[in-house]
């Protein structure tokens, strides 16, 4: 069980397969700690995913278990990619979905980086009723 009560890490998840090179990705940046690549279904002119290289299901797992150097390296990549994508002046959004209510589809911790347009409301209103 992961720290958050989510299922344990699944080595067959799509991001694990991308990290192993079994599935191609449009790479933006890579170092010892993290990999950044374009989302396959972009929801903004810039939509990049940043993933740590370790086997972490969620933000909670990652921050509880990863080495400090890996955590710092991951977040440095997020902001470096935002800069490299030309988003510093216009602004951007960092988002991470976790578990069922968060809408997490891929059970490998990741951050979405969105930019290139006005992104609107942070969270859609709850459905009526
Ligand atoms: P989540 O809902 O888990 O936060 O987001 C998962 C994201 O991964 C989605 O935005 C989805 O479009 C993206 N995604 C799913 N499969 C692939 C893939 O094979 N390649 C890439 N580049 N992105 C993927």
PDB file of C-alpha atoms and ligand atoms in Angstrom:
ATOM      1  CA  UNK A   1       0.000   0.000   0.000  1.00  0.00           C
ATOM      2  CA  UNK A   2       1.288   3.455  -0.784  1.00  0.00           C
ATOM      3  CA  UNK A   3       1.424   6.169   1.877  1.00  0.00           C
ATOM      4  CA  UNK A   4      -1.942   7.559   0.839  1.00  0.00           C
ATOM      5  CA  UNK A   5      -3.814   4.265   0.806  1.00  0.00           C
ATOM      6  CA  UNK A   6      -3.670   4.090  -2.973  1.00  0.00           C
ATOM      7  CA  UNK A   7      -2.700   0.691  -4.454  1.00  0.00           C
ATOM      8  CA  UNK A   8       1.008  -0.164  -4.488  1.00  0.00           C
ATOM      9  CA  UNK A   9       3.205   0.976  -7.356  1.00  0.00           C
ATOM     10  CA  UNK A  10       2.413  -0.838 -10.614  1.00  0.00           C
ATOM     11  CA  UNK A  11       5.499  -1.320 -12.785  1.00  0.00           C
ATOM     12  CA  UNK A  12       3.234  -1.765 -15.820  1.00  0.00           C
ATOM     13  CA  UNK A  13       1.804   1.766 -15.612  1.00  0.00           C
ATOM     14  CA  UNK A  14       2.250   3.863 -18.736  1.00  0.00           C
ATOM     15  CA  UNK A  15       4.759   6.299 -17.232  1.00  0.00           C
ATOM     16  CA  UNK A  16       6.926   3.437 -15.931  1.00  0.00           C
ATOM     17  CA  UNK A  17       6.941   2.107 -19.486  1.00  0.00           C
ATOM     18  CA  UNK A  18       7.897   5.532 -20.842  1.00  0.00           C
ATOM     19  CA  UNK A  19      10.753   5.714 -18.294  1.00  0.00           C
ATOM     20  CA  UNK A  20      11.996   2.290 -19.442  1.00  0.00           C
ATOM     21  CA  UNK A  21      11.860   3.454 -23.068  1.00  0.00           C
ATOM     22  CA  UNK A  22       9.218   0.880 -23.997  1.00  0.00           C
ATOM     23  CA  UNK A  23       6.821   3.608 -25.142  1.00  0.00           C
ATOM     24  CA  UNK A  24       7.999   6.759 -26.944  1.00  0.00           C
ATOM     25  CA  UNK A  25       7.397  10.249 -25.654  1.00  0.00           C
ATOM     26  CA  UNK A  26       8.066  13.781 -26.895  1.00  0.00           C
ATOM     27  CA  UNK A  27      10.819  14.546 -24.428  1.00  0.00           C
ATOM     28  CA  UNK A  28      11.304  18.092 -23.136  1.00  0.00           C
ATOM     29  CA  UNK A  29      13.983  17.515 -20.482  1.00  0.00           C
ATOM     30  CA  UNK A  30      15.652  14.683 -18.611  1.00  0.00           C
ATOM     31  CA  UNK A  31      18.203  14.381 -15.837  1.00  0.00           C
ATOM     32  CA  UNK A  32      19.075  11.916 -13.084  1.00  0.00           C
ATOM     33  CA  UNK A  33      15.925  12.736 -11.122  1.00  0.00           C
ATOM     34  CA  UNK A  34      13.099  13.455 -13.538  1.00  0.00           C
ATOM     35  CA  UNK A  35      11.725  13.307 -17.059  1.00  0.00           C
ATOM     36  CA  UNK A  36       9.545  15.946 -18.725  1.00  0.00           C
ATOM     37  CA  UNK A  37       7.514  15.245 -21.867  1.00  0.00           C
ATOM     38  CA  UNK A  38       4.522  16.598 -23.746  1.00  0.00           C
ATOM     39  CA  UNK A  39       1.099  15.253 -22.731  1.00  0.00           C
ATOM     40  CA  UNK A  40      -0.390  13.062 -25.452  1.00  0.00           C
ATOM     41  CA  UNK A  41      -3.726  14.939 -25.192  1.00  0.00           C
ATOM     42  CA  UNK A  42      -2.698  18.556 -24.541  1.00  0.00           C
ATOM     43  CA  UNK A  43      -5.286  20.742 -22.800  1.00  0.00           C
ATOM     44  CA  UNK A  44      -3.391  23.993 -23.350  1.00  0.00           C
ATOM     45  CA  UNK A  45      -0.858  25.278 -25.897  1.00  0.00           C
ATOM     46  CA  UNK A  46       1.801  24.094 -23.441  1.00  0.00           C
ATOM     47  CA  UNK A  47       0.951  20.931 -21.541  1.00  0.00           C
ATOM     48  CA  UNK A  48       4.015  19.146 -20.219  1.00  0.00           C
ATOM     49  CA  UNK A  49       4.147  16.298 -17.712  1.00  0.00           C
ATOM     50  CA  UNK A  50       7.042  16.064 -15.277  1.00  0.00           C
ATOM     51  CA  UNK A  51       7.630  12.747 -13.547  1.00  0.00           C
ATOM     52  CA  UNK A  52      10.220  11.635 -11.008  1.00  0.00           C
ATOM     53  CA  UNK A  53      12.289   8.612 -11.963  1.00  0.00           C
ATOM     54  CA  UNK A  54      11.500   6.730  -8.767  1.00  0.00           C
ATOM     55  CA  UNK A  55       8.597   4.338  -8.216  1.00  0.00           C
ATOM     56  CA  UNK A  56       6.156   6.729  -6.480  1.00  0.00           C
ATOM     57  CA  UNK A  57       2.383   6.484  -6.844  1.00  0.00           C
ATOM     58  CA  UNK A  58       1.472   9.828  -5.354  1.00  0.00           C
ATOM     59  CA  UNK A  59       2.721  13.171  -4.127  1.00  0.00           C
ATOM     60  CA  UNK A  60       2.478  11.836  -0.567  1.00  0.00           C
ATOM     61  CA  UNK A  61       4.615   8.772  -1.367  1.00  0.00           C
ATOM     62  CA  UNK A  62       7.175  10.857  -3.176  1.00  0.00           C
ATOM     63  CA  UNK A  63       7.562  13.477  -0.479  1.00  0.00           C
ATOM     64  CA  UNK A  64       7.591  10.922   2.342  1.00  0.00           C
ATOM     65  CA  UNK A  65      10.033   8.520   0.756  1.00  0.00           C
ATOM     66  CA  UNK A  66      12.289  10.120  -1.831  1.00  0.00           C
ATOM     67  CA  UNK A  67      15.741  11.503  -1.093  1.00  0.00           C
ATOM     68  CA  UNK A  68      15.828  15.270  -0.549  1.00  0.00           C
ATOM     69  CA  UNK A  69      18.072  15.594  -3.604  1.00  0.00           C
ATOM     70  CA  UNK A  70      15.509  13.804  -5.765  1.00  0.00           C
ATOM     71  CA  UNK A  71      12.682  16.018  -4.494  1.00  0.00           C
ATOM     72  CA  UNK A  72      14.682  19.193  -5.107  1.00  0.00           C
ATOM     73  CA  UNK A  73      15.767  17.931  -8.531  1.00  0.00           C
ATOM     74  CA  UNK A  74      12.187  17.177  -9.504  1.00  0.00           C
ATOM     75  CA  UNK A  75      10.843  20.619  -8.562  1.00  0.00           C
ATOM     76  CA  UNK A  76      13.800  22.379 -10.140  1.00  0.00           C
ATOM     77  CA  UNK A  77      12.959  20.620 -13.371  1.00  0.00           C
ATOM     78  CA  UNK A  78       9.313  21.745 -13.179  1.00  0.00           C
ATOM     79  CA  UNK A  79      10.262  25.417 -12.969  1.00  0.00           C
ATOM     80  CA  UNK A  80      13.153  25.067 -15.444  1.00  0.00           C
ATOM     81  CA  UNK A  81      10.779  23.557 -18.011  1.00  0.00           C
ATOM     82  CA  UNK A  82       8.296  26.393 -17.443  1.00  0.00           C
ATOM     83  CA  UNK A  83      11.085  28.856 -18.166  1.00  0.00           C
ATOM     84  CA  UNK A  84      12.333  26.880 -21.175  1.00  0.00           C
ATOM     85  CA  UNK A  85       8.789  26.797 -22.582  1.00  0.00           C
ATOM     86  CA  UNK A  86       8.652  30.611 -22.388  1.00  0.00           C
ATOM     87  CA  UNK A  87       5.978  30.741 -19.680  1.00  0.00           C
ATOM     88  CA  UNK A  88       7.669  32.845 -16.998  1.00  0.00           C
ATOM     89  CA  UNK A  89       6.364  36.214 -18.209  1.00  0.00           C
ATOM     90  CA  UNK A  90       2.814  35.101 -19.044  1.00  0.00           C
ATOM     91  CA  UNK A  91       2.411  32.700 -16.154  1.00  0.00           C
ATOM     92  CA  UNK A  92       1.437  29.075 -15.864  1.00  0.00           C
ATOM     93  CA  UNK A  93      -0.293  26.476 -13.727  1.00  0.00           C
ATOM     94  CA  UNK A  94       1.202  23.460 -11.951  1.00  0.00           C
ATOM     95  CA  UNK A  95      -1.301  20.744 -11.103  1.00  0.00           C
ATOM     96  CA  UNK A  96      -1.094  17.241  -9.679  1.00  0.00           C
ATOM     97  CA  UNK A  97      -4.052  14.888  -9.500  1.00  0.00           C
ATOM     98  CA  UNK A  98      -4.100  12.332  -6.719  1.00  0.00           C
ATOM     99  CA  UNK A  99      -6.421   9.370  -6.273  1.00  0.00           C
ATOM    100  CA  UNK A 100     -10.068   9.075  -7.191  1.00  0.00           C
ATOM    101  CA  UNK A 101     -11.334  12.527  -6.246  1.00  0.00           C
ATOM    102  CA  UNK A 102      -8.248  14.105  -7.791  1.00  0.00           C
ATOM    103  CA  UNK A 103      -8.949  12.300 -11.067  1.00  0.00           C
ATOM    104  CA  UNK A 104      -5.546  10.605 -11.237  1.00  0.00           C
ATOM    105  CA  UNK A 105      -5.444   8.284 -14.240  1.00  0.00           C
ATOM    106  CA  UNK A 106      -1.804   7.235 -14.239  1.00  0.00           C
ATOM    107  CA  UNK A 107      -0.562   5.844 -10.901  1.00  0.00           C
ATOM    108  CA  UNK A 108       2.947   7.300 -11.105  1.00  0.00           C
ATOM    109  CA  UNK A 109       3.306  10.678  -9.378  1.00  0.00           C
ATOM    110  CA  UNK A 110       3.369  13.488 -11.933  1.00  0.00           C
ATOM    111  CA  UNK A 111       2.877  17.189 -12.280  1.00  0.00           C
ATOM    112  CA  UNK A 112       1.046  18.833 -15.167  1.00  0.00           C
ATOM    113  CA  UNK A 113       2.481  22.127 -16.388  1.00  0.00           C
ATOM    114  CA  UNK A 114      -0.046  24.206 -18.334  1.00  0.00           C
ATOM    115  CA  UNK A 115       0.458  27.513 -20.083  1.00  0.00           C
ATOM    116  CA  UNK A 116       0.155  29.522 -23.266  1.00  0.00           C
ATOM    117  CA  UNK A 117      -3.399  30.779 -22.663  1.00  0.00           C
ATOM    118  CA  UNK A 118      -5.627  32.097 -19.882  1.00  0.00           C
ATOM    119  CA  UNK A 119      -6.383  28.962 -17.908  1.00  0.00           C
ATOM    120  CA  UNK A 120      -9.616  30.031 -16.269  1.00  0.00           C
ATOM    121  CA  UNK A 121     -11.072  28.707 -13.033  1.00  0.00           C
ATOM    122  CA  UNK A 122      -8.875  26.568 -10.876  1.00  0.00           C
ATOM    123  CA  UNK A 123     -11.614  24.045 -10.065  1.00  0.00           C
ATOM    124  CA  UNK A 124     -14.897  23.670 -11.954  1.00  0.00           C
ATOM    125  CA  UNK A 125     -18.051  24.211  -9.888  1.00  0.00           C
ATOM    126  CA  UNK A 126     -19.678  21.152  -8.338  1.00  0.00           C
ATOM    127  CA  UNK A 127     -22.531  19.724 -10.451  1.00  0.00           C
ATOM    128  CA  UNK A 128     -25.994  20.901  -9.363  1.00  0.00           C
ATOM    129  CA  UNK A 129     -27.940  18.643  -7.040  1.00  0.00           C
TER     130      UNK A 129
HETATM  131  P1  LIG B   1      -3.736  12.277 -14.598  1.00  0.00           P
HETATM  132  O1  LIG B   1      -5.198  12.290 -14.852  1.00  0.00           O
HETATM  133  O2  LIG B   1      -3.248  10.925 -14.131  1.00  0.00           O
HETATM  134  O3  LIG B   1      -3.269  13.405 -13.734  1.00  0.00           O
HETATM  135  O4  LIG B   1      -3.059  12.587 -16.000  1.00  0.00           O
HETATM  136  C1  LIG B   1      -2.499  11.626 -16.834  1.00  0.00           C
HETATM  137  C2  LIG B   1      -2.096  12.330 -18.116  1.00  0.00           C
HETATM  138  O5  LIG B   1      -1.272  11.455 -18.849  1.00  0.00           O
HETATM  139  C3  LIG B   1      -3.276  12.705 -19.012  1.00  0.00           C
HETATM  140  O6  LIG B   1      -3.276  14.117 -19.230  1.00  0.00           O
HETATM  141  C4  LIG B   1      -3.016  11.921 -20.296  1.00  0.00           C
HETATM  142  O7  LIG B   1      -3.354  12.646 -21.464  1.00  0.00           O
HETATM  143  C5  LIG B   1      -1.540  11.630 -20.215  1.00  0.00           C
HETATM  144  N1  LIG B   1      -1.133  10.404 -20.876  1.00  0.00           N
HETATM  145  C6  LIG B   1      -1.737   9.190 -20.752  1.00  0.00           C
HETATM  146  N2  LIG B   1      -1.075   8.277 -21.483  1.00  0.00           N
HETATM  147  C7  LIG B   1      -0.036   8.931 -22.077  1.00  0.00           C
HETATM  148  C8  LIG B   1       1.011   8.499 -22.962  1.00  0.00           C
HETATM  149  O8  LIG B   1       1.123   7.352 -23.352  1.00  0.00           O
HETATM  150  N3  LIG B   1       1.889   9.460 -23.351  1.00  0.00           N
HETATM  151  C9  LIG B   1       1.807  10.761 -22.929  1.00  0.00           C
HETATM  152  N4  LIG B   1       2.730  11.606 -23.396  1.00  0.00           N
HETATM  153  N5  LIG B   1       0.830  11.184 -22.104  1.00  0.00           N
HETATM  154  C10 LIG B   1      -0.075  10.284 -21.685  1.00  0.00           C
END
